[in-house]
Each structure stands twice: as C-alpha cells, then as structure tokens.
Tab-separated table of C-alpha atoms in Angstrom:
chain	number	residue	atom	x	y	z
N	1	UNK	CA	26.009	82.542	74.151
N	2	UNK	CA	28.007	79.311	74.432
N	3	UNK	CA	30.791	78.872	71.875
N	4	UNK	CA	30.942	75.321	70.514
N	5	UNK	CA	34.446	74.021	69.840
N	6	UNK	CA	33.778	71.007	67.646
N	7	UNK	CA	36.632	69.108	66.044
N	8	UNK	CA	35.087	67.545	62.956
N	9	UNK	CA	36.848	64.630	61.313
N	10	UNK	CA	36.124	64.516	57.574
N	11	UNK	CA	37.961	61.181	57.269
N	12	UNK	CA	35.472	59.375	59.469
N	13	UNK	CA	32.567	57.516	57.947
N	14	UNK	CA	30.267	59.195	60.465
N	15	UNK	CA	28.317	62.017	58.737
N	16	UNK	CA	29.298	65.548	59.762
N	17	UNK	CA	25.803	66.417	60.982
N	18	UNK	CA	25.913	63.402	63.317
N	19	UNK	CA	29.301	64.444	64.703
N	20	UNK	CA	27.820	67.870	65.510
N	21	UNK	CA	24.735	66.248	67.007
N	22	UNK	CA	26.772	63.872	69.223
N	23	UNK	CA	29.052	66.618	70.458
N	24	UNK	CA	26.193	68.929	71.517
N	25	UNK	CA	24.229	66.031	73.005
N	26	UNK	CA	27.160	64.971	75.236
N	27	UNK	CA	27.807	68.571	76.283
N	28	UNK	CA	24.207	68.755	77.499
N	29	UNK	CA	24.308	65.340	79.217
N	30	UNK	CA	27.554	66.166	81.039
N	31	UNK	CA	26.147	69.489	82.205
N	32	UNK	CA	28.589	71.633	80.263
N	33	UNK	CA	25.671	73.156	78.380
N	34	UNK	CA	23.211	74.109	81.146
N	35	UNK	CA	19.468	74.629	80.966
N	36	UNK	CA	18.405	77.765	79.025
N	37	UNK	CA	21.881	78.214	77.491
N	38	UNK	CA	21.577	79.678	73.971
N	39	UNK	CA	23.328	77.882	71.117
N	40	UNK	CA	24.946	79.590	68.137
N	41	UNK	CA	22.680	80.168	65.159
N	42	UNK	CA	22.845	77.589	62.385
N	43	UNK	CA	24.377	80.204	60.074
N	44	UNK	CA	27.168	81.275	62.467
N	45	UNK	CA	27.992	77.681	63.450
N	46	UNK	CA	28.167	76.659	59.782
N	47	UNK	CA	30.619	79.505	59.107
N	48	UNK	CA	32.691	78.598	62.166
N	49	UNK	CA	32.880	74.886	61.254
N	50	UNK	CA	33.211	75.565	57.520
N	51	UNK	CA	30.323	73.275	56.642
N	52	UNK	CA	27.061	73.884	54.808
N	53	UNK	CA	24.182	75.406	56.766
N	54	UNK	CA	22.014	72.375	55.921
N	55	UNK	CA	24.486	70.140	57.809
N	56	UNK	CA	23.998	72.197	60.982
N	57	UNK	CA	20.216	72.289	60.384
N	58	UNK	CA	20.131	68.480	60.313
N	59	UNK	CA	22.016	68.274	63.610
N	60	UNK	CA	19.803	70.872	65.333
N	61	UNK	CA	16.619	69.252	63.998
N	62	UNK	CA	17.657	65.907	65.461
N	63	UNK	CA	18.414	67.512	68.839
N	64	UNK	CA	15.045	69.308	68.810
N	65	UNK	CA	13.166	66.132	67.935
N	66	UNK	CA	14.817	64.248	70.815
N	67	UNK	CA	14.120	67.080	73.242
N	68	UNK	CA	17.691	68.137	74.003
N	69	UNK	CA	17.150	71.652	72.667
N	70	UNK	CA	14.150	73.751	71.745
N	71	UNK	CA	13.665	76.386	69.034
N	72	UNK	CA	12.140	79.719	70.077
N	73	UNK	CA	10.764	81.836	67.190
N	74	UNK	CA	12.842	84.962	66.470
N	75	UNK	CA	15.209	84.101	69.358
N	76	UNK	CA	17.133	80.961	68.430
N	77	UNK	CA	17.937	77.558	69.938
N	78	UNK	CA	18.146	76.928	73.688
N	79	UNK	CA	19.055	73.928	75.884
N	80	UNK	CA	16.008	72.124	77.258
N	81	UNK	CA	15.567	71.138	80.895
N	82	UNK	CA	16.875	67.582	80.744
N	83	UNK	CA	19.682	67.567	83.316
N	84	UNK	CA	17.415	66.395	86.147
N	85	UNK	CA	16.726	63.167	84.266
N	86	UNK	CA	20.425	62.511	83.820
N	87	UNK	CA	21.360	63.723	87.304
N	88	UNK	CA	18.923	61.237	88.773
N	89	UNK	CA	20.260	58.405	86.644
N	90	UNK	CA	23.887	59.359	87.341
N	91	UNK	CA	23.255	59.611	91.062
N	92	UNK	CA	21.829	56.100	91.111
N	93	UNK	CA	24.726	54.771	89.018
N	94	UNK	CA	27.354	56.634	91.024
N	95	UNK	CA	25.826	55.450	94.280
N	96	UNK	CA	26.005	51.860	93.064
N	97	UNK	CA	29.627	52.376	91.964
N	98	UNK	CA	30.544	53.881	95.339
N	99	UNK	CA	28.989	50.941	97.152
N	100	UNK	CA	30.942	48.493	95.002
N	101	UNK	CA	34.207	50.453	95.049
N	102	UNK	CA	36.832	49.298	97.575
N	103	UNK	CA	38.350	52.798	97.643
N	104	UNK	CA	36.028	54.395	100.175
N	105	UNK	CA	36.913	57.477	102.136
N	106	UNK	CA	38.560	56.467	105.394
N	107	UNK	CA	36.885	57.327	108.647
N	108	UNK	CA	38.505	60.178	110.561
N	109	UNK	CA	39.351	59.500	114.209
N	110	UNK	CA	39.860	61.970	117.029
N	111	UNK	CA	42.929	60.086	118.271
N	112	UNK	CA	44.755	57.807	115.836
N	113	UNK	CA	47.423	55.652	117.517
N	114	UNK	CA	49.038	54.806	114.164
N	115	UNK	CA	52.285	52.804	114.525
N	116	UNK	CA	53.813	54.664	111.548
N	117	UNK	CA	52.991	58.153	112.863
N	118	UNK	CA	55.859	60.584	113.413
N	119	UNK	CA	56.138	64.054	114.934
N	120	UNK	CA	56.851	66.716	112.303
N	121	UNK	CA	56.452	69.695	114.661
N	122	UNK	CA	60.200	69.765	115.347
N	123	UNK	CA	61.343	69.355	111.773
N	124	UNK	CA	63.980	72.024	110.974
N	125	UNK	CA	62.056	73.559	108.074
N	126	UNK	CA	64.142	76.738	108.016
N	127	UNK	CA	67.426	74.824	107.805
N	128	UNK	CA	66.089	72.550	105.071
N	129	UNK	CA	64.692	75.504	103.118
N	130	UNK	CA	67.943	77.450	103.442
N	131	UNK	CA	70.019	74.540	102.134
N	132	UNK	CA	67.598	74.001	99.237
N	133	UNK	CA	67.769	77.680	98.268
N	134	UNK	CA	71.556	77.708	98.538
N	135	UNK	CA	71.886	74.746	96.183
N	136	UNK	CA	69.737	76.568	93.626
N	137	UNK	CA	71.765	79.775	94.036
N	138	UNK	CA	75.047	77.924	93.563
N	139	UNK	CA	73.939	76.874	90.072
N	140	UNK	CA	75.410	73.387	90.415
N	141	UNK	CA	74.555	72.214	86.915
N	142	UNK	CA	75.839	68.681	87.457
N	143	UNK	CA	72.966	68.043	89.888
N	144	UNK	CA	70.607	68.209	86.928
N	145	UNK	CA	72.539	65.489	85.094
N	146	UNK	CA	72.057	61.741	85.497
N	147	UNK	CA	74.042	60.541	88.471
N	148	UNK	CA	75.396	57.227	89.701
N	149	UNK	CA	72.656	54.528	89.676
N	150	UNK	CA	73.713	53.565	93.204
N	151	UNK	CA	73.448	57.146	94.451
N	152	UNK	CA	75.887	60.047	94.645
N	153	UNK	CA	79.195	59.004	96.195
N	154	UNK	CA	79.511	61.887	98.733
N	155	UNK	CA	76.156	60.966	100.296
N	156	UNK	CA	77.036	57.269	100.351
N	157	UNK	CA	80.340	58.093	102.069
N	158	UNK	CA	78.478	60.153	104.671
N	159	UNK	CA	75.948	57.356	105.258
N	160	UNK	CA	78.755	54.799	105.628
N	161	UNK	CA	80.429	56.984	108.249
N	162	UNK	CA	77.138	57.508	110.085
N	163	UNK	CA	76.283	53.782	110.090
N	164	UNK	CA	79.671	52.860	111.530
N	165	UNK	CA	79.511	55.442	114.307
N	166	UNK	CA	75.865	54.827	115.259
N	167	UNK	CA	75.244	51.149	114.424
N	168	UNK	CA	78.807	49.744	114.140
N	169	UNK	CA	78.024	48.687	110.563
N	170	UNK	CA	81.196	47.801	108.672
N	171	UNK	CA	80.954	48.849	105.044
N	172	UNK	CA	82.456	50.967	102.323
N	173	UNK	CA	80.550	53.643	100.447
N	174	UNK	CA	80.810	51.487	97.307
N	175	UNK	CA	78.584	48.839	98.954
N	176	UNK	CA	75.696	51.248	99.569
N	177	UNK	CA	72.724	51.571	97.221
N	178	UNK	CA	70.393	54.547	97.690
N	179	UNK	CA	66.758	54.304	96.633
N	180	UNK	CA	63.357	55.926	97.067
N	181	UNK	CA	62.065	53.788	99.922
N	182	UNK	CA	62.658	50.231	101.070
N	183	UNK	CA	59.988	48.957	98.665
N	184	UNK	CA	62.115	49.959	95.691
N	185	UNK	CA	65.302	48.577	97.251
N	186	UNK	CA	63.586	45.247	97.942
N	187	UNK	CA	62.605	45.054	94.272
N	188	UNK	CA	66.239	45.647	93.262
N	189	UNK	CA	67.387	43.096	95.812
N	190	UNK	CA	64.918	40.594	94.372
N	191	UNK	CA	66.645	40.947	90.989
N	192	UNK	CA	70.013	40.376	92.645
N	193	UNK	CA	68.907	37.304	94.607
N	194	UNK	CA	67.168	35.763	91.612
N	195	UNK	CA	63.554	34.878	90.940
N	196	UNK	CA	61.882	32.168	93.002
N	197	UNK	CA	64.176	32.378	96.027
N	198	UNK	CA	62.727	30.889	99.207
N	199	UNK	CA	62.528	33.638	101.822
N	200	UNK	CA	61.740	33.064	105.510
N	201	UNK	CA	60.025	35.873	107.407
N	202	UNK	CA	59.054	36.240	111.044
N	203	UNK	CA	55.400	35.591	111.719
N	204	UNK	CA	54.189	38.278	112.565
N	205	UNK	CA	56.133	40.755	110.388
N	206	UNK	CA	56.204	44.008	108.425
N	207	UNK	CA	53.416	43.167	105.979
N	208	UNK	CA	54.477	45.643	103.313
N	209	UNK	CA	57.850	43.962	102.870
N	210	UNK	CA	56.056	40.622	102.667
N	211	UNK	CA	53.731	41.934	99.948
N	212	UNK	CA	56.624	43.346	97.902
N	213	UNK	CA	58.696	40.169	98.066
N	214	UNK	CA	55.696	37.977	97.302
N	215	UNK	CA	54.811	40.143	94.296
N	216	UNK	CA	58.322	39.456	92.975
N	217	UNK	CA	57.509	35.728	92.748
N	218	UNK	CA	59.430	34.657	95.826
N	219	UNK	CA	58.190	31.791	97.962
N	220	UNK	CA	57.619	33.175	101.444
N	221	UNK	CA	57.729	30.914	104.504
N	222	UNK	CA	56.366	32.215	107.825
N	223	UNK	CA	58.574	31.222	110.762
N	224	UNK	CA	57.351	31.086	114.338
N	225	UNK	CA	58.944	33.355	116.917
N	226	UNK	CA	59.867	32.863	120.538
N	227	UNK	CA	60.857	35.479	123.087
N	228	UNK	CA	64.295	35.809	121.427
N	229	UNK	CA	63.073	36.282	117.864
N	230	UNK	CA	62.954	33.945	114.846
N	231	UNK	CA	62.957	30.278	115.893
N	232	UNK	CA	66.021	28.731	114.227
N	233	UNK	CA	64.691	25.149	114.292
N	234	UNK	CA	61.585	26.309	112.407
N	235	UNK	CA	63.798	28.277	110.012
N	236	UNK	CA	65.751	25.116	109.141
N	237	UNK	CA	62.536	23.252	108.345
N	238	UNK	CA	61.508	25.789	105.699
N	239	UNK	CA	64.494	25.088	103.450
N	240	UNK	CA	64.734	28.835	102.781
N	241	UNK	CA	67.986	30.415	101.667
N	242	UNK	CA	67.123	33.958	102.791
N	243	UNK	CA	65.956	35.087	106.247
N	244	UNK	CA	64.294	38.493	106.656
N	245	UNK	CA	64.589	39.753	110.253
N	246	UNK	CA	64.369	42.929	112.351
N	247	UNK	CA	66.758	42.154	115.216
N	248	UNK	CA	67.029	45.627	116.794
N	249	UNK	CA	63.277	46.104	117.325
N	250	UNK	CA	61.051	43.521	115.664
N	251	UNK	CA	57.873	44.878	114.106
N	252	UNK	CA	55.313	44.636	115.492
N	253	UNK	CA	56.223	42.650	118.634
N	254	UNK	CA	59.145	44.872	119.660
N	255	UNK	CA	61.431	41.904	120.470
N	256	UNK	CA	65.154	42.703	120.661
N	257	UNK	CA	67.146	39.720	119.388
N	258	UNK	CA	69.860	38.842	121.949
N	259	UNK	CA	73.456	38.236	120.988
N	260	UNK	CA	73.145	34.448	121.320
N	261	UNK	CA	70.320	34.220	118.782
N	262	UNK	CA	72.169	36.583	116.464
N	263	UNK	CA	75.222	34.332	116.475
N	264	UNK	CA	73.005	31.307	115.772
N	265	UNK	CA	71.425	33.120	112.834
N	266	UNK	CA	74.825	34.063	111.405
N	267	UNK	CA	75.953	30.442	111.818
N	268	UNK	CA	72.841	29.304	109.914
N	269	UNK	CA	73.775	31.635	107.039
N	270	UNK	CA	77.356	30.290	107.007
N	271	UNK	CA	76.272	26.695	106.494
N	272	UNK	CA	75.463	27.255	102.804
N	273	UNK	CA	77.127	29.572	100.324
N	274	UNK	CA	73.918	31.092	98.924
N	275	UNK	CA	72.318	31.819	102.303
N	276	UNK	CA	71.872	35.445	103.317
N	277	UNK	CA	70.153	37.476	106.024
N	278	UNK	CA	68.181	40.646	105.268
N	279	UNK	CA	68.443	42.937	108.293
N	280	UNK	CA	65.714	45.594	108.343
N	281	UNK	CA	66.919	48.249	110.799
N	282	UNK	CA	63.891	50.507	110.336
N	283	UNK	CA	63.807	52.490	113.622
N	284	UNK	CA	67.058	51.740	115.435
N	285	UNK	CA	67.684	55.471	116.126
N	286	UNK	CA	65.064	55.524	118.869
N	287	UNK	CA	66.084	53.628	121.977
N	288	UNK	CA	65.246	55.060	125.405
N	289	UNK	CA	66.994	52.737	127.847
N	290	UNK	CA	70.640	51.709	127.826
N	291	UNK	CA	73.057	52.076	124.944
N	292	UNK	CA	72.106	51.454	121.301
N	293	UNK	CA	72.434	47.796	120.328
N	294	UNK	CA	74.887	47.212	117.445
N	295	UNK	CA	73.402	46.007	114.183
N	296	UNK	CA	73.521	42.320	113.300
N	297	UNK	CA	75.738	43.301	110.369
N	298	UNK	CA	78.350	44.533	112.859
N	299	UNK	CA	78.954	40.895	113.949
N	300	UNK	CA	79.064	39.551	110.390
N	301	UNK	CA	82.600	38.435	109.514
N	302	UNK	CA	81.711	36.574	106.315
N	303	UNK	CA	79.521	39.045	104.384
N	304	UNK	CA	76.228	37.277	104.919
N	305	UNK	CA	74.072	40.228	105.991
N	306	UNK	CA	72.203	42.581	103.660
N	307	UNK	CA	71.614	45.688	105.770
N	308	UNK	CA	68.660	48.019	105.083
N	309	UNK	CA	67.770	51.357	106.667
N	310	UNK	CA	65.735	54.471	106.005
N	311	UNK	CA	65.467	58.162	106.866
N	312	UNK	CA	61.651	58.015	106.832
N	313	UNK	CA	61.259	57.867	110.616
N	314	UNK	CA	64.352	59.822	111.605
N	315	UNK	CA	63.681	62.785	109.268
N	316	UNK	CA	60.391	62.600	107.331
N	317	UNK	CA	58.491	59.981	105.275
N	318	UNK	CA	58.120	62.280	102.249
N	319	UNK	CA	61.894	62.513	101.766
N	320	UNK	CA	61.788	58.897	100.549
N	321	UNK	CA	65.475	58.126	100.957
N	322	UNK	CA	66.475	54.627	102.024
N	323	UNK	CA	69.733	52.704	101.719
N	324	UNK	CA	70.940	49.132	101.389
N	325	UNK	CA	74.390	47.723	102.180
N	326	UNK	CA	75.271	44.776	99.943
N	327	UNK	CA	77.869	42.086	100.728
N	328	UNK	CA	80.707	41.825	98.221
N	329	UNK	CA	79.385	38.907	96.145
N	330	UNK	CA	75.921	40.433	95.888
N	331	UNK	CA	77.436	43.791	94.960
N	332	UNK	CA	79.041	42.195	91.915
N	333	UNK	CA	75.708	40.626	91.021
N	334	UNK	CA	73.974	43.969	91.481
N	335	UNK	CA	76.301	45.602	88.958
N	336	UNK	CA	75.583	42.818	86.488
N	337	UNK	CA	71.772	42.771	86.670
N	338	UNK	CA	70.804	46.238	87.947
N	339	UNK	CA	73.187	48.606	86.164
N	340	UNK	CA	70.378	49.522	83.754
N	341	UNK	CA	68.293	51.056	86.568
N	342	UNK	CA	68.738	54.766	87.288
N	343	UNK	CA	68.645	56.087	90.840
N	344	UNK	CA	65.095	56.885	91.954
N	345	UNK	CA	66.190	59.676	94.308
N	346	UNK	CA	66.651	63.184	92.904
N	347	UNK	CA	70.271	64.324	93.007
N	348	UNK	CA	69.072	67.602	94.504
N	349	UNK	CA	67.423	65.720	97.377
N	350	UNK	CA	70.594	63.671	97.801
N	351	UNK	CA	72.658	66.846	97.991
N	352	UNK	CA	70.299	68.415	100.547
N	353	UNK	CA	70.534	65.329	102.751
N	354	UNK	CA	74.312	65.305	102.353
N	355	UNK	CA	74.548	68.937	103.487
N	356	UNK	CA	72.072	68.229	106.300
N	357	UNK	CA	74.245	65.410	107.640
N	358	UNK	CA	77.615	67.050	107.014
N	359	UNK	CA	76.515	70.246	108.769
N	360	UNK	CA	75.626	68.360	111.953
N	361	UNK	CA	71.918	69.135	111.552
N	362	UNK	CA	70.909	65.477	111.344
N	363	UNK	CA	72.619	64.572	114.624
N	364	UNK	CA	71.058	67.560	116.408
N	365	UNK	CA	67.644	66.707	114.982
N	366	UNK	CA	67.967	63.074	116.115
N	367	UNK	CA	68.934	64.111	119.639
N	368	UNK	CA	65.934	66.422	119.818
N	369	UNK	CA	63.564	63.751	118.511
N	370	UNK	CA	64.906	61.075	120.881
N	371	UNK	CA	64.142	63.357	123.796
N	372	UNK	CA	60.695	64.204	122.430
N	373	UNK	CA	59.740	60.609	121.693
N	374	UNK	CA	61.023	59.444	125.073
N	375	UNK	CA	58.688	61.964	126.686
N	376	UNK	CA	55.768	60.579	124.680
N	377	UNK	CA	56.847	56.992	125.412
N	378	UNK	CA	56.958	57.635	129.166
N	379	UNK	CA	53.673	59.539	129.035
N	380	UNK	CA	52.038	56.620	127.248
N	381	UNK	CA	53.293	54.090	129.796
N	382	UNK	CA	52.041	56.273	132.657
N	383	UNK	CA	48.616	56.626	131.026
N	384	UNK	CA	48.380	52.854	130.524
N	385	UNK	CA	48.981	52.233	134.237
N	386	UNK	CA	45.345	53.173	134.797
N	387	UNK	CA	44.413	49.739	133.377
N	388	UNK	CA	46.365	48.071	136.181
N	389	UNK	CA	46.881	44.325	135.923
N	390	UNK	CA	44.277	43.970	133.177
N	391	UNK	CA	46.948	44.526	130.549
N	392	UNK	CA	50.530	43.539	129.758
N	393	UNK	CA	52.771	45.879	127.753
N	394	UNK	CA	55.219	44.605	125.135
N	395	UNK	CA	57.988	46.306	123.185
N	396	UNK	CA	58.657	49.290	125.428
N	397	UNK	CA	61.915	51.307	125.620
N	398	UNK	CA	62.402	51.511	121.844
N	399	UNK	CA	60.704	52.545	118.613
N	400	UNK	CA	57.504	54.539	118.213
N	401	UNK	CA	54.846	52.010	119.179
N	402	UNK	CA	53.822	49.691	122.000
N	403	UNK	CA	51.818	46.487	122.126
N	404	UNK	CA	49.007	46.164	124.637
N	405	UNK	CA	47.844	42.690	125.585
N	406	UNK	CA	44.501	42.376	127.353
N	407	UNK	CA	44.105	39.456	129.727
N	408	UNK	CA	40.349	39.084	129.393
N	409	UNK	CA	39.418	40.717	126.074
N	410	UNK	CA	40.161	40.050	122.419
N	411	UNK	CA	41.755	42.678	120.214
N	412	UNK	CA	38.758	42.926	117.873
N	413	UNK	CA	36.517	43.897	120.813
N	414	UNK	CA	39.020	46.514	122.011
N	415	UNK	CA	39.391	47.957	118.506
N	416	UNK	CA	35.613	48.050	117.928
N	417	UNK	CA	34.939	49.817	121.215
N	418	UNK	CA	37.756	52.230	120.447
N	419	UNK	CA	36.358	53.070	117.019
N	420	UNK	CA	32.943	53.783	118.536
N	421	UNK	CA	34.683	56.307	120.784
N	422	UNK	CA	36.690	57.729	117.801
N	423	UNK	CA	39.932	56.083	118.996
N	424	UNK	CA	41.934	54.171	116.358
N	425	UNK	CA	43.988	51.167	117.456
N	426	UNK	CA	45.484	48.440	115.279
N	427	UNK	CA	45.333	44.657	115.424
N	428	UNK	CA	48.455	42.511	115.484
N	429	UNK	CA	46.572	39.987	113.355
N	430	UNK	CA	47.004	42.357	110.385
N	431	UNK	CA	50.707	41.499	110.492
N	432	UNK	CA	50.216	37.726	110.206
N	433	UNK	CA	51.547	35.915	107.160
N	434	UNK	CA	50.936	32.387	108.469
N	435	UNK	CA	47.894	30.458	109.632
N	436	UNK	CA	48.405	30.294	113.371
N	437	UNK	CA	46.944	33.206	115.334
N	438	UNK	CA	48.767	33.576	118.652
N	439	UNK	CA	48.180	37.251	119.465
N	440	UNK	CA	44.416	37.741	119.172
N	441	UNK	CA	44.216	39.674	122.458
N	442	UNK	CA	46.947	42.146	121.500
N	443	UNK	CA	46.733	45.556	119.791
N	444	UNK	CA	49.373	47.874	118.320
N	445	UNK	CA	49.349	51.491	119.429
N	446	UNK	CA	51.776	54.093	118.097
N	447	UNK	CA	52.465	57.379	119.846
N	448	UNK	CA	54.871	59.184	117.498
N	449	UNK	CA	52.233	61.286	115.740
N	450	UNK	CA	50.301	62.331	118.879
N	451	UNK	CA	50.928	65.062	121.435
N	452	UNK	CA	51.362	64.009	125.066
N	453	UNK	CA	48.013	65.527	126.055
N	454	UNK	CA	46.359	63.643	123.180
N	455	UNK	CA	47.878	60.377	124.391
N	456	UNK	CA	46.515	60.918	127.901
N	457	UNK	CA	43.071	61.984	126.674
N	458	UNK	CA	42.860	59.152	124.157
N	459	UNK	CA	43.674	56.474	126.743
N	460	UNK	CA	41.143	57.950	129.189
N	461	UNK	CA	38.410	57.892	126.525
N	462	UNK	CA	39.354	54.304	125.634
N	463	UNK	CA	39.157	53.272	129.282
N	464	UNK	CA	35.711	54.848	129.619
N	465	UNK	CA	34.565	53.155	126.404
N	466	UNK	CA	35.708	49.785	127.738
N	467	UNK	CA	34.119	50.527	131.138
N	468	UNK	CA	37.318	49.504	132.899
C-alpha cells in the first residue's frame, strides 16, 4: 500500500479536501502512483493527516467521479488505468518540445578531428593522485582559508619563472593573476580596461574570446590578415585601442607572426597611452621544428602587452587554471576595480599544480607530450600526402591542428561528405567575426585527441568518401 505524504497548509484558502485531491491526482498523472496501486483507507489517511474522515471522503469521491481511482467493495480504493492517456499526451508534447529545443543530443562520430582535442593517455595520474593525497595528509589548514584574489604567491612565482625560461616573458609574480580559464580572466580584464573599449581582433579568430568580450559590451572590430598576421593598416582604420592577437600560432590559420610585424604592432601600441595588446599564447608549448619563438611580451619595453596563457592544453582542460600577466599601470587599475573578486581556482588545486611544477613533473610531462604530438603531427602529414596536389596544408609544425585547403572543393562539401562517413571535420568559417569569407575551401582538423592509427584510418575513409 502506497503511503501518501501530503503537506496540508491550513493557512491557504484552498479547502483541505481539494489539497488532498490535487496531491493524489498529480501523483497519478506523474506516474508515481501506478495502475492498481492501493490507496490508504479514508479512516487511516484522516488519522495520518489529522483531519476529519469526511474531508478525505470528499477528496476520494471527487477522484472516483473523475475516474482517477476506483472503489472496490470490501477491498478499498485503487488507482485506475489512466496513465496511457497521459503518456500519449506527454509523448506528443515532449516530442514537440524536443523538436523545438536547440539542445539536441550531438551526433557521435567514429573519428572526430576536433581542434581542441588533447591526449590524456599519458597524463601522470599516479603522480597527481599522490600529491593530492599528500596535501590532505599534511593537514595544511590554511589551504581551506580564503587566499589571495590574484592567486597564491608561491604558484605565481613558479609560473613567472617558467614563463621567463620557456617564453622569455619578463614579469614579476606580483603581475600575475590566476583564474579558472581564460574566459574568466577576460571578464576581469574587461573590468580593468573599462566598458565600451574598442577591441580589434583578427578575422578569423578564437570565437570564444570574441563572444566573451562582446558580451562585456565591447565594440569588436574584425581586422583582415595577411601572411604575416594582423594587417596594421586595417588596424589603424578601426580606431581601436586594444588589439587581440595570437602571434605564436594564430588560431585557426596557424600563422606565426614574424619579428618585423611584431615590432610594428608594438610601435602601434606606443603611439597612444591607452593602447594595449592582448597576447593569447594558448598552445606555445607545442612546436615541432626549430626553437620556440619568444613571446611578443618578451620584446615589450614599455609595458604594452597583456600576456595570457593556460594549462588546459599542456596538462588537462578540467584543471581550469589560466594566468594573465598585467602591465604595471593595468595592475594598479586591477587592484582598484577587481579587489572584491575572490580567486576562482581552489587553493588545493593551486598547491597541487605548484608541487607538480616544482617537482619537475610538469617539464617531464611536456617533453613526453611534445614527442607524442610530434608523432601524431608527422603521421597526419604523411596520411594527407595521399591527396597529392589536390590540397594545400596550412599551419604545420606547431599546435594541435592543421588546416586543409582543397583546390577544387568547398569546405561545406568536404564536411558533409565526411559526416556521412562518420568523420568530423570543422569549417574555418565558424571562426569568422567579419563579413568577408576568404577561406570557404578550407577545413580545420585537429589530431591531439586521436591515436595515430585512428588518424590514418580516418583520412583513408575520408578519401574514399570523397572518391579522390
């Protein structure tokens, strides 16, 4: 027998019998009271709810008259068979809602060449777990207290040291702000720069950064690119005071900004006091030919570059630890307008990352992943040779994705044929923020999240699907 837990409200104007009636009716409609389920007797329910038996009788009589329950002589009250009626109605309504809903379940592909995919098979789980356990065993109570809004100083000192040795970034730990992802740091930076700032971005660009900055009421100006990166003459025409660039490995085109263009960009920033450059150095750790190229910030002698980086690709996306290096003047502004914001990264996670870097584990992990990704990169290039002169490859020798330009086909045709063969590729047009479409025969294909044999098999299936 089903026990009815009914919370009656004597202060409501709704009669008690109707509250009982509505409760039981909804339990039946929602399927919580199934067909043939026996209800409590009117006497026992009246005792349980501390109401008169006539109140329960009125509720049951109404339910019987509407067909929700039926009375069986000498046995009691039982739920009628009404769920099919409601199931049918709900199915029709739910189907209509699903058709209208934009949140549909994404199609699963056999081989997904996602540009943001990374290889987690080599992640040092045991080391990470051991450090986590050790922190808990050490009973470091201060880690459970509120920390510095900019992030714990020991981790910021370690990051400053790492950035100088690997990217030649010149900064002090006090200039670094740690946050849970670049999205959050861009929102903080927006507060520092001030609402309504004109921001120039490369067209095409990292669309997520564009969406965040636009949502913060900034005016975004798309700037054309040439083979050396952002076109400075077009940048001047925008009247923007901030330029957002990815000089080490532009996403998605993979362009590496040469030293000459970098100097021109720094000179542009120097011409006006309030001009700054946002340098997004999102995947600079992975370069497979020649020496690493120093960051743009390394050439900045006048504190005009806001440097941003992340551990999402070098360690794991779920760690959600990014950092931002602020020039002196903006650091003062940050302390004025953002001191009320607490750090969004757990102090325990900060301590784990600190130990991971201090113990040399991060450097060893990076070396291992560079070797692994280079193997995938080379495997991908070899597999693409089967297309011969029908394609041109952009953006090789760095990062975790390539661009493939077809000489006689448009990207939408390639992507459609790929999807039919359960191969997922991505269109460069998704990264546009302007009106002009210059790369309609180009697709983005990432290899970080695939095994080498999957890369080879995926490209072979794509070739067969395209009948090339």
